[in-house]
Coordinates of C-alpha atoms in Angstrom, one line a residue:
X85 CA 5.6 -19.3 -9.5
X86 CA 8.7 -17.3 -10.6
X87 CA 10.6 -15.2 -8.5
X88 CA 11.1 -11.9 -10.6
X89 CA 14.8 -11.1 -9.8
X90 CA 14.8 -7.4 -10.7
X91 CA 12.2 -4.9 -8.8
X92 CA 11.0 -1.8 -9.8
X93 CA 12.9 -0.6 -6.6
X94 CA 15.9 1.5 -7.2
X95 CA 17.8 0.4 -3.1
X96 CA 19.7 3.6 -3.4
X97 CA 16.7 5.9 -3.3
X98 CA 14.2 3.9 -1.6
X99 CA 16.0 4.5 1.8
X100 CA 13.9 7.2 2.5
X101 CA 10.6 4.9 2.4
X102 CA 9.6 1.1 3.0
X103 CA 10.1 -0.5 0.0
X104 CA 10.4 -4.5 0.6
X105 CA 13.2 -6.5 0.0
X106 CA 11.4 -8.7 -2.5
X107 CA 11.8 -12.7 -3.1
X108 CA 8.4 -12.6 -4.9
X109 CA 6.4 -10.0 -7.4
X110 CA 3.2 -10.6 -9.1
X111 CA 2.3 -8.2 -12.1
X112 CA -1.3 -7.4 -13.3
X113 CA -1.8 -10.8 -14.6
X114 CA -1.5 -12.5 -10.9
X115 CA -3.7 -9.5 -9.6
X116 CA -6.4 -10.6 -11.9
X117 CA -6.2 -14.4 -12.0
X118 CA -5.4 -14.3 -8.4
X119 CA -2.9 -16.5 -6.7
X120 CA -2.7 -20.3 -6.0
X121 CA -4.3 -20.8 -2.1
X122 CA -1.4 -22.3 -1.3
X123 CA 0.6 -19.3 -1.7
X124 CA -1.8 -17.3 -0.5
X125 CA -4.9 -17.6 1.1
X126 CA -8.2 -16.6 0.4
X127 CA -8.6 -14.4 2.7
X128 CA -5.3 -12.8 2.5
X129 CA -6.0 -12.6 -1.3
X130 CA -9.3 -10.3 -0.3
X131 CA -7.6 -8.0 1.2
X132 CA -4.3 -7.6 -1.0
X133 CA -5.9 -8.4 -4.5
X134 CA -9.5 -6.8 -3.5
X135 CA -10.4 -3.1 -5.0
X136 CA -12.7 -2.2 -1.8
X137 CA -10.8 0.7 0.9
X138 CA -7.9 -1.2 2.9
X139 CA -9.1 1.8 5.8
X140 CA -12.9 0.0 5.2
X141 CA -11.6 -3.5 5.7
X142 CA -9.3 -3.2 8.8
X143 CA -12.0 -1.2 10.7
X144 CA -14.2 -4.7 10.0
X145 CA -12.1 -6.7 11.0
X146 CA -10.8 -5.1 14.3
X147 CA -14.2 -3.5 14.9
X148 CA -11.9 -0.4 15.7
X149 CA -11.3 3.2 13.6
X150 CA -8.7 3.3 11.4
X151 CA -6.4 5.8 12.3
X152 CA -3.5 7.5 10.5
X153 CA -0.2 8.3 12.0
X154 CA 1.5 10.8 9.6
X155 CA 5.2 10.3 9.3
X156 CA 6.6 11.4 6.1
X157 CA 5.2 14.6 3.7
X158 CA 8.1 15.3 1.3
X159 CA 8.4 17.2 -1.9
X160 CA 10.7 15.0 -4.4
X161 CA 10.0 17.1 -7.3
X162 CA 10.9 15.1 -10.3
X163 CA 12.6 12.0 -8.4
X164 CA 10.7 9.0 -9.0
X165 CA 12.0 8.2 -5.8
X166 CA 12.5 4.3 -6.4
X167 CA 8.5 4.4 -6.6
X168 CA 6.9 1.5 -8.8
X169 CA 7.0 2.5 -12.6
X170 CA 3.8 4.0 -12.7
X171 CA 4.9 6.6 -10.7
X172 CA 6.1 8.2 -13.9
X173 CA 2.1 9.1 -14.8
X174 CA 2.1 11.5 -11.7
X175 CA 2.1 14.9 -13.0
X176 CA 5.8 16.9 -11.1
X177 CA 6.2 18.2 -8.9
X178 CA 5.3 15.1 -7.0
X179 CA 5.1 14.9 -3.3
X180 CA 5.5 11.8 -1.3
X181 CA 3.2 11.2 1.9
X182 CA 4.1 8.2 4.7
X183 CA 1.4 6.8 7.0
X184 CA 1.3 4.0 9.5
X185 CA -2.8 2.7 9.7
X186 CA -3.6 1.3 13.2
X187 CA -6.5 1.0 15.6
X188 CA -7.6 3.3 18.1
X189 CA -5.9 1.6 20.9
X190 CA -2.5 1.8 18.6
X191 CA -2.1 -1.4 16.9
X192 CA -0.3 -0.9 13.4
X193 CA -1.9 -2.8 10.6
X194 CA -0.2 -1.2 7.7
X195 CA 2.3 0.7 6.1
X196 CA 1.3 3.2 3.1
X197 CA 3.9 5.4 0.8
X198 CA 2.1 7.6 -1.5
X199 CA 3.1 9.6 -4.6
X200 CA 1.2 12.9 -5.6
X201 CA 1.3 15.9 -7.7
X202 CA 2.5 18.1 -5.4
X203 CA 0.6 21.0 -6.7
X204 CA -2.9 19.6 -6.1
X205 CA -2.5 17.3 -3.1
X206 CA -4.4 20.0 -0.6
X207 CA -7.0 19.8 -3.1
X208 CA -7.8 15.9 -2.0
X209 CA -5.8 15.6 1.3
X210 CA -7.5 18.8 3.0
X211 CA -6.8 17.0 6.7
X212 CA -3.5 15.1 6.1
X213 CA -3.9 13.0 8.8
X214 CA -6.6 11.3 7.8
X215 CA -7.0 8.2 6.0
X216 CA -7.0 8.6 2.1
X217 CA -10.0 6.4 1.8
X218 CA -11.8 8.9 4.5
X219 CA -10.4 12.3 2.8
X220 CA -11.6 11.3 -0.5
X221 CA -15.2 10.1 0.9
X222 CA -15.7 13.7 2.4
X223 CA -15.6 15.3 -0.6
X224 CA -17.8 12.4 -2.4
X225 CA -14.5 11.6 -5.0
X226 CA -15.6 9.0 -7.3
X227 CA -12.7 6.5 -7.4
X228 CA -11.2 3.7 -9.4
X229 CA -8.4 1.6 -7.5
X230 CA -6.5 0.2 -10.1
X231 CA -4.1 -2.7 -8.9
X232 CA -1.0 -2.9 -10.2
X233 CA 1.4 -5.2 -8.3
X234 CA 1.6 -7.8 -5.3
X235 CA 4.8 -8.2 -3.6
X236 CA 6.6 -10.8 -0.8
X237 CA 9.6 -9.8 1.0
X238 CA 11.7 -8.8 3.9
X239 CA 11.9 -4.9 5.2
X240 CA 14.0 -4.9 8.6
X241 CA 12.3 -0.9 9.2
X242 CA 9.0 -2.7 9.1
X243 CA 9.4 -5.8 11.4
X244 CA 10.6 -3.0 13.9
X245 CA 7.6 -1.2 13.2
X246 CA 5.0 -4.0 13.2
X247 CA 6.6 -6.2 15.8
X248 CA 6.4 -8.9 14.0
X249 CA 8.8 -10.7 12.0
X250 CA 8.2 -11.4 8.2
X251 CA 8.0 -11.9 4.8
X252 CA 5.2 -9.4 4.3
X253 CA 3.0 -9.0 1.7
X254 CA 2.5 -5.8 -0.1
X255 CA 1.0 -4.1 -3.2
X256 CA 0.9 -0.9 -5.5
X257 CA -1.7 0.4 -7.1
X258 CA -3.4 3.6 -9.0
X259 CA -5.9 5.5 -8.0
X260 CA -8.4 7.4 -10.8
X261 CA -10.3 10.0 -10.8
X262 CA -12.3 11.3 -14.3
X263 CA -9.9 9.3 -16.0
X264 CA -6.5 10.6 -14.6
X265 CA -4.4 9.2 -12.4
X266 CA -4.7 10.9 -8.9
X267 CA -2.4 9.0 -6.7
X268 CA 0.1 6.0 -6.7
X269 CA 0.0 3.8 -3.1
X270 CA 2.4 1.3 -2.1
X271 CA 0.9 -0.7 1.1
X272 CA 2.5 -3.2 3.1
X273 CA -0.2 -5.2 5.9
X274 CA 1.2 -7.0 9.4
X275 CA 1.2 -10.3 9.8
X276 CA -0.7 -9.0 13.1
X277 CA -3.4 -9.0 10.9
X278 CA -3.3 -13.9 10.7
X279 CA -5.2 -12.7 14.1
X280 CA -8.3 -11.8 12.1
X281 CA -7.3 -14.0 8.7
X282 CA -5.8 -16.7 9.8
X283 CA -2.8 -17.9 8.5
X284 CA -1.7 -16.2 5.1
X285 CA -0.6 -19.3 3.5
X286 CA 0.2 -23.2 3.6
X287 CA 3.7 -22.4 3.5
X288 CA 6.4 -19.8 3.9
X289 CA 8.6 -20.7 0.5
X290 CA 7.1 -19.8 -3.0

């Protein structure tokens, strides 16, 4: 497939979250038609391309709670902040939130920025620290996860972060509720996670 040479990442802004370093990024097309197995495996491709909770599917798999560490809540008014284009339907003032998912014991399994309209965030997020997915299932919030992009790069922060060297694979997506967009999310998995998966692919170069 065809390396896309310019992101939606603007580098000078996105210091202040984990945006990767990309070689590769699928659009809306590759979401739906899904990606050759030797690129990515089937498995892999259930989690990243799936529209079921991320939270849901690493609690399965580890047979652990998800938990949230909250690192980032930040007003950036009208900034898109280097955010993925869609970031422009988010109604300003937007707010951006920063989690780390893990298990119980403290393993991370993901990274998660998100983009909100600042004036209604308390309205979904009522307990920041917990999961999205969990927030949203309290109050019985009907959803549609609306998948946007796939990406494959580099992120020194996050190797640090994970322990555990990459490429990693990532994605973006909407979330809708009564037809309006509610939240933008940009999620990057471990490779920790080829413990549960197995290997994400047949090779390393696209």
């Amino acid at each position: 497939m065809t390396a896309i040479l310019q992101p939606n990442h603007n580098n000078t802004v996105t210091d202040q979250w984990h945006a990767l370093d990309l070689i590769w990024q699928g659009d809306e097309t590759n979401v739906k038609q899904g990606l050759p197995h030797h690129q990515l495996s089937p498995a892999w491709q259930i989690l990243l391309l799936g529209d079921g909770s991320p939270t849901r599917y690493l609690q399965l798999l580890t047979t652990e709670k998800t938990e949230v560490d909250l690192i980032d809540m930040s007003t950036i008014g009208k900034n898109n902040d280097g955010a993925p284009n869609q970031v422009d339907i988010i109604s300003e003032p937007r707010l951006r939130r920063q989690v780390w998912l893990r298990t119980a014991s403290g393993q991370r399994l993901a990274y998660a920025a998100s983009w909100w309209d600042a004036n209604h965030v308390d309205d979904y997020l009522q307990n920041r620290s917990l999961p999205i997915w969990e927030s949203l299932s309290r109050l019985h919030t009907e959803l549609y996860r609306d998948i946007q992009g796939i990406y494959y790069g580099h992120s020194l922060a996050l190797e640090k972060a994970f322990q555990e060297k990459g490429p990693f694979w990532g994605r973006h997506y909407l979330f809708w509720h009564d037809r309006k967009p509610l939240t933008l999310i940009y999620e990057v998995f471990s490779p920790y996670l080829r413990k549960y998966l197995g290997k994400m692919s047949e090779s390393n170069h696209l």
